[in-house]
CSV table of C-alpha atoms in Angstrom, one decimal:
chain,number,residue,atom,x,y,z
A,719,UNK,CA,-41.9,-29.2,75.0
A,720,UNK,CA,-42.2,-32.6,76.3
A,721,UNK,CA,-44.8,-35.0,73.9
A,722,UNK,CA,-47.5,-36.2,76.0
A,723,UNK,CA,-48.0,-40.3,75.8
A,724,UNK,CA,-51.2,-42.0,76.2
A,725,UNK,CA,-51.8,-45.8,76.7
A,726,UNK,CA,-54.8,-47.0,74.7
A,727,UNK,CA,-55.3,-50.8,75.4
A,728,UNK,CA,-56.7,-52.4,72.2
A,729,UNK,CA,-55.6,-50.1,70.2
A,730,UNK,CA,-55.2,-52.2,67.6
A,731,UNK,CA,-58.0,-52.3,65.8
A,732,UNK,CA,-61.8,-51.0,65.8
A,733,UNK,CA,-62.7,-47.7,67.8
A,734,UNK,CA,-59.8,-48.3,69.7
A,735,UNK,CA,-57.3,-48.0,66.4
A,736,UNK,CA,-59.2,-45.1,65.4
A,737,UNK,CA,-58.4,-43.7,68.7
A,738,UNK,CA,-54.9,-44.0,68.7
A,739,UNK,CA,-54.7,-42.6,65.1
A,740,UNK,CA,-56.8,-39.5,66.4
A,741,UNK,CA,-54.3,-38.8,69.3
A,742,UNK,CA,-51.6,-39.7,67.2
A,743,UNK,CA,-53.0,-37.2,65.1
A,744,UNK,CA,-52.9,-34.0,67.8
A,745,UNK,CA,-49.4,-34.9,68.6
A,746,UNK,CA,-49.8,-37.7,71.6
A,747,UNK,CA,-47.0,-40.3,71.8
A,748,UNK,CA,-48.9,-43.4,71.7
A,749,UNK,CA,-48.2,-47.1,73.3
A,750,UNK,CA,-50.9,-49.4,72.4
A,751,UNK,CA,-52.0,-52.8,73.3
A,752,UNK,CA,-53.1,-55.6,71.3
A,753,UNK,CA,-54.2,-59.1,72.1
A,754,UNK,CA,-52.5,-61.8,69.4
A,755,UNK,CA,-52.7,-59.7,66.4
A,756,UNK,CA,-49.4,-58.5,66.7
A,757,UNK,CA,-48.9,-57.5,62.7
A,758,UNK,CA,-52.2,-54.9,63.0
A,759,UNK,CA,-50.9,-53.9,65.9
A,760,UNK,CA,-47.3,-52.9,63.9
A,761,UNK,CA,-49.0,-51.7,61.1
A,762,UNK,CA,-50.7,-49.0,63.4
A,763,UNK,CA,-47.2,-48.4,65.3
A,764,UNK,CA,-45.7,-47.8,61.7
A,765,UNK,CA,-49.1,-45.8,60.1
A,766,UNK,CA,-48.2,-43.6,63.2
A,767,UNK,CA,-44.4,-43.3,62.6
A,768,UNK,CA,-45.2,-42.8,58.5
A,769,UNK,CA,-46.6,-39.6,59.8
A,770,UNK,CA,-44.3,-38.2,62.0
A,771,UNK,CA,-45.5,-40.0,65.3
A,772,UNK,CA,-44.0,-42.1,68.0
A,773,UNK,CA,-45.7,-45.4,68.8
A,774,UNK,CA,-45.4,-49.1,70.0
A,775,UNK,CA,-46.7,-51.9,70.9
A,776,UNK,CA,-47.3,-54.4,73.5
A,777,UNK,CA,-49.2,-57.4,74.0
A,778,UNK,CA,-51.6,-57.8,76.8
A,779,UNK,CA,-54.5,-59.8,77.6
A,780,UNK,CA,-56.8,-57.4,79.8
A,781,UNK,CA,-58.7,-60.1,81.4
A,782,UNK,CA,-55.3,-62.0,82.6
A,783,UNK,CA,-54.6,-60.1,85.6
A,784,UNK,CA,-51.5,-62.3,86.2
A,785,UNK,CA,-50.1,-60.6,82.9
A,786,UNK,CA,-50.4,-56.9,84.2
A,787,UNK,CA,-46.9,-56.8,86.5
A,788,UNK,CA,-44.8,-57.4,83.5
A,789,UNK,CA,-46.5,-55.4,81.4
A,790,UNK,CA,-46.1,-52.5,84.0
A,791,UNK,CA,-42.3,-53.3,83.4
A,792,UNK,CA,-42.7,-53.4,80.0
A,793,UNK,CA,-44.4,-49.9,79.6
A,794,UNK,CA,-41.7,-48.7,81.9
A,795,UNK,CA,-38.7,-50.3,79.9
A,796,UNK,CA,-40.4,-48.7,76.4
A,797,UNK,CA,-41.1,-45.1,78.0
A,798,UNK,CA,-37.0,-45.1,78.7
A,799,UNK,CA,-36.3,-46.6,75.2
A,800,UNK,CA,-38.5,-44.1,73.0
A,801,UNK,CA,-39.3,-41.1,75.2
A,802,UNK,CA,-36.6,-40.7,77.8
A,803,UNK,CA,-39.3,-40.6,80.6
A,804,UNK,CA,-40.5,-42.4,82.8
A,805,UNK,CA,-44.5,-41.4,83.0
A,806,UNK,CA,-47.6,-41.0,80.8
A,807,UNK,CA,-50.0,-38.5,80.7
A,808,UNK,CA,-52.9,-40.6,79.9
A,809,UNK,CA,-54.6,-43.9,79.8
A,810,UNK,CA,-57.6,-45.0,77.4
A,811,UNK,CA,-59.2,-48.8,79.1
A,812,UNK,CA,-60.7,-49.4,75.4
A,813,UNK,CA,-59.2,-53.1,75.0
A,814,UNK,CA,-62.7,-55.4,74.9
A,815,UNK,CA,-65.1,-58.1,73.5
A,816,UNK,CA,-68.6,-58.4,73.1
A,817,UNK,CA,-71.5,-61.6,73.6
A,818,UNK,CA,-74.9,-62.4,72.2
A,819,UNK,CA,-76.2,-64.3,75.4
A,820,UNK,CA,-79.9,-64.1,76.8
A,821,UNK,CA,-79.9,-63.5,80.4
A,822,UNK,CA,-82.0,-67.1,81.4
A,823,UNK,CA,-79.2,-68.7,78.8
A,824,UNK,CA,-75.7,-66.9,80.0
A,825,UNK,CA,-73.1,-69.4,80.9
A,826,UNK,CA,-70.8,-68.8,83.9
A,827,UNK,CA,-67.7,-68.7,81.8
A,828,UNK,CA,-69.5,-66.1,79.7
A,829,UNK,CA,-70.4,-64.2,82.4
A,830,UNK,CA,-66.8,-64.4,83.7
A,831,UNK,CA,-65.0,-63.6,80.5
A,832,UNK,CA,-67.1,-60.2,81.0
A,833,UNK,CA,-66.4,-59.7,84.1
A,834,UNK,CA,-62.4,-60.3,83.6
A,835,UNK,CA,-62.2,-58.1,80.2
A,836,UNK,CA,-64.2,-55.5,81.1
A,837,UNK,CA,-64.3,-54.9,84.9
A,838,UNK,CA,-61.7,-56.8,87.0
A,839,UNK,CA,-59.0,-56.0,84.0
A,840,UNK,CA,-60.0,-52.2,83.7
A,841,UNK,CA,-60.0,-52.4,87.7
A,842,UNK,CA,-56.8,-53.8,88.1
A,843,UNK,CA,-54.9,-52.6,85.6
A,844,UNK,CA,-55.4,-49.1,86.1
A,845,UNK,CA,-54.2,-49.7,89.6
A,846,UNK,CA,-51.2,-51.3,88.4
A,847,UNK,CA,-50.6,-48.3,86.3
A,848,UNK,CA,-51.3,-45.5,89.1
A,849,UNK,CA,-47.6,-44.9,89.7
A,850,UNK,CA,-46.6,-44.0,85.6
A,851,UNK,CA,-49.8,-42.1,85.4
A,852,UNK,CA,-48.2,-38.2,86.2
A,853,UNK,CA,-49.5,-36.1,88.6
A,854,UNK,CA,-52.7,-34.1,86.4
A,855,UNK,CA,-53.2,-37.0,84.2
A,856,UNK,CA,-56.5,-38.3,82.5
A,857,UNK,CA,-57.9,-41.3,82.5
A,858,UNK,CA,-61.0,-42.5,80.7
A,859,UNK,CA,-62.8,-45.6,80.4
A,860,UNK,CA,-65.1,-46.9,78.1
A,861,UNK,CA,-69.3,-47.6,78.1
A,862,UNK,CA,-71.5,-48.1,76.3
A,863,UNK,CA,-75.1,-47.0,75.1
A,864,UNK,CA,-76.5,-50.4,76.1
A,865,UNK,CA,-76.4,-49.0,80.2
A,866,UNK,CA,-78.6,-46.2,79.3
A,867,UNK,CA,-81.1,-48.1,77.3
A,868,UNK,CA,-81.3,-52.3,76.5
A,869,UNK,CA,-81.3,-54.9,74.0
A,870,UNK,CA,-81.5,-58.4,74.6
A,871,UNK,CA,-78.7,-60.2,74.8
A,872,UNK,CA,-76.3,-58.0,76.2
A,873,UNK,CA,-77.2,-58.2,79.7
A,874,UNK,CA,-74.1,-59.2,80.9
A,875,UNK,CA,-71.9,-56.7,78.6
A,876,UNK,CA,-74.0,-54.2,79.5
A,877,UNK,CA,-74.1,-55.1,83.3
A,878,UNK,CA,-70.3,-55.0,83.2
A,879,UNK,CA,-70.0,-51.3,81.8
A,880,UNK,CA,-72.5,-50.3,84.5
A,881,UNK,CA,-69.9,-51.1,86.7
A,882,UNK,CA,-67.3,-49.2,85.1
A,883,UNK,CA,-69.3,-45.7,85.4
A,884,UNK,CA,-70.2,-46.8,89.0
A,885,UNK,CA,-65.8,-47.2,89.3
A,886,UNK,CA,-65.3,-44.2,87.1
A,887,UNK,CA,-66.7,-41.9,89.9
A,888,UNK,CA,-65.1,-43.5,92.2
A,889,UNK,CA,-61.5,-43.1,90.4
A,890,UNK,CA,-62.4,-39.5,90.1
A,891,UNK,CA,-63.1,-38.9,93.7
A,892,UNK,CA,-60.2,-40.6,95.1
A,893,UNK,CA,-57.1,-39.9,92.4
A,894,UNK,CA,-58.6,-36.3,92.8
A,895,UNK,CA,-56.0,-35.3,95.0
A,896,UNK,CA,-53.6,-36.2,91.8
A,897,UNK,CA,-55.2,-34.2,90.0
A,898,UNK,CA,-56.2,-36.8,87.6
A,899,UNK,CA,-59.2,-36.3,86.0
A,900,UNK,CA,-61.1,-39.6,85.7
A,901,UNK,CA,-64.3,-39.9,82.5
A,902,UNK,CA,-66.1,-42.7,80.5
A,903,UNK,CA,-67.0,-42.2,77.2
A,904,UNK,CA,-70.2,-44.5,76.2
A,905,UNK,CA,-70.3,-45.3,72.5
A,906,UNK,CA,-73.7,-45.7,70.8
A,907,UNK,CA,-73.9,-48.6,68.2
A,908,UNK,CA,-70.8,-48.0,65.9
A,909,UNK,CA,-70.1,-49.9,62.2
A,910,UNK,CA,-66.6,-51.9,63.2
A,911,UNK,CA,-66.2,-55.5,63.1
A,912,UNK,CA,-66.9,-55.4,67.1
A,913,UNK,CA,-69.3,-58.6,67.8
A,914,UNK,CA,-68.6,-60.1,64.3
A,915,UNK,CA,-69.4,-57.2,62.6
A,916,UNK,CA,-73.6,-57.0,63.0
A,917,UNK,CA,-73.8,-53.1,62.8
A,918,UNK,CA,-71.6,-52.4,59.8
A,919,UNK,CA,-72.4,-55.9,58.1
A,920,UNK,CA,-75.8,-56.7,58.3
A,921,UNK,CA,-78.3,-54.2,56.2
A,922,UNK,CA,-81.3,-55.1,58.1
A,923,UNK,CA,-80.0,-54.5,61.8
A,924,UNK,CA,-77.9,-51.4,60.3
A,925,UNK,CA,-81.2,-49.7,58.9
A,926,UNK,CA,-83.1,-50.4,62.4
A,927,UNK,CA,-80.2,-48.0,63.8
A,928,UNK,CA,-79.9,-45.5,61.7
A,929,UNK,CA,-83.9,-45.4,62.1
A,930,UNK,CA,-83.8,-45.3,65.7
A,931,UNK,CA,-80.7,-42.7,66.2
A,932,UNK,CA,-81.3,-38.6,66.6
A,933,UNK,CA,-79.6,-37.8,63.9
A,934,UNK,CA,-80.3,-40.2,61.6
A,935,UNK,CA,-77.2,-42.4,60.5
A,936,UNK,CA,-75.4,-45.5,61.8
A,937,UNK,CA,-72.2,-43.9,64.2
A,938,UNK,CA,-68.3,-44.9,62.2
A,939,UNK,CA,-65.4,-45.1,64.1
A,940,UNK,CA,-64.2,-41.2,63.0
A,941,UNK,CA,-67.0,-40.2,65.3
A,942,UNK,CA,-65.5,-42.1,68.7
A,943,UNK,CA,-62.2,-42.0,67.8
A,944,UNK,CA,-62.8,-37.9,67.4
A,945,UNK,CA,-64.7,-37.4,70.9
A,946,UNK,CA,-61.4,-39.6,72.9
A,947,UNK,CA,-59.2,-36.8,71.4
A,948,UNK,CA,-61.3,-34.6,72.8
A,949,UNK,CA,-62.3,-35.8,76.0
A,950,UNK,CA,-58.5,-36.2,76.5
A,951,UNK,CA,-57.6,-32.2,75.1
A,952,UNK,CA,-56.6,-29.7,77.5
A,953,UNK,CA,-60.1,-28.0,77.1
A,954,UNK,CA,-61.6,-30.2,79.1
A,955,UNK,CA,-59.2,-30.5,82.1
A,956,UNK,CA,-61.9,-29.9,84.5
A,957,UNK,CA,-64.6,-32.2,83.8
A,958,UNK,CA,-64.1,-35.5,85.9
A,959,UNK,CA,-66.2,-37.9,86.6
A,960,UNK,CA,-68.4,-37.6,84.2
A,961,UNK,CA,-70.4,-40.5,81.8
A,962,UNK,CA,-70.4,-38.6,78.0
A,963,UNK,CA,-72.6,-40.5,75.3
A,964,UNK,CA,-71.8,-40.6,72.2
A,965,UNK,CA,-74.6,-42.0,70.5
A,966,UNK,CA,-75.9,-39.7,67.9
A,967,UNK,CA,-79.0,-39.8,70.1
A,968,UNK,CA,-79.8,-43.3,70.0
A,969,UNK,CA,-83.6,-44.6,71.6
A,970,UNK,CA,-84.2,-40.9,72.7
């Protein structure tokens, strides 16, 4: 039986690193991206490998669009080298960064540097990738809680994501007749080191979430890294297009 192979971009580290352990886990061959940590993203590769796994890595910058072509190549020369194949089953657009900007006091580079990581990369790259995705692939994107409810300072992160669920229908509709199934998974607040580490780090803000969250704790990466593998299982082939929170019931 031929190993299915997912691309997870920064999978290096945070939700995304949990992730890739996850599908690693269920018996997915994994290539993962990482940004300029390249001995995280090695240790991962070989935490993978330890256990049994295939893995590797590559670097990519997901809001440098001028990177994507020989990254394509890249993918393409790796799939040959470890799996003998020249296609993936999947593709997780995780890879991101995060700002604490008030709307009236956003900067145009700020807004931009959302815009490039999180939309026109996704956007892009995915497009770029089309042709190594096989026929009744998945694809699945990544949200957040912040477009179903707000908080200040995120307007343009949280602006950004809206735009991916609004392209995540979209994908689904027209790679349809691939039969690729197209998803976004929206993570609730989550205790990483993801915008300097606030939610796992500081007591006070952690407290406030776990107060304000259905079921009553702060959400760890185990509990994202968990729902990918299964958004991605063969159980649910038939749900595209769909926006799945993962929250834990945050501001219900």
């Amino acid at each position: 039986m031929t190993q299915p192979i997912a691309i997870v971009t920064g999978g290096s580290r945070g939700l995304g690193k949990n992730a890739v352990l996850k599908l690693a886990a269920s018996g997915i061959g994994i290539i993962l991206t990482y940004n300029t940590n390249h001995a995280e993203a090695q240790k991962v590769v070989e935490e993978i490998e330890q256990k049994g796994g295939k893995a590797t890595a590559l670097a990519l910058n997901v809001g440098d669009i001028s990177q994507f072509d020989d990254f394509v190549s890249q993918v393409q020369e790796r799939l040959q080298a470890v799996w003998q194949r020249d296609s993936v089953d999947y593709l997780v657009n995780n890879a991101g960064t995060g700002i604490q900007a008030a709307f009236a006091e956003t900067r145009e580079a700020q807004f931009d540097e959302m815009v490039n990581i999180h939309f026109k990369g996704p956007f892009f790259l995915t497009q770029k990738l089309l042709p190594l995705i096989k026929n009744g692939g998945r694809i699945l994107n990544v949200s957040t809680g912040l477009t179903r409810f707000c908080q200040p300072g995120r307007a343009s992160y949280a602006a950004v994501k809206g735009a991916m669920e609004v392209l995540t229908r979209y994908q689904a509709k027209e790679l349809g007749e691939r039969g690729i199934a197209v998803n976004i998974i929206a993570p609730g607040a989550i205790a990483t080191d993801f915008s300097g580490g606030v939610v796992r780090d500081n007591e006070q803000v952690h407290h406030y979430i776990a107060s304000q969250t259905a079921l009553g704790r702060v959400g760890q990466p185990d509990d994202i890294g968990d729902a990918i593998a299964a958004l991605l299982s063969d159980k649910l082939a038939w749900m595209t297009a769909q926006r799945v929170e993962v929250s834990g019931g945050m501001f219900l």
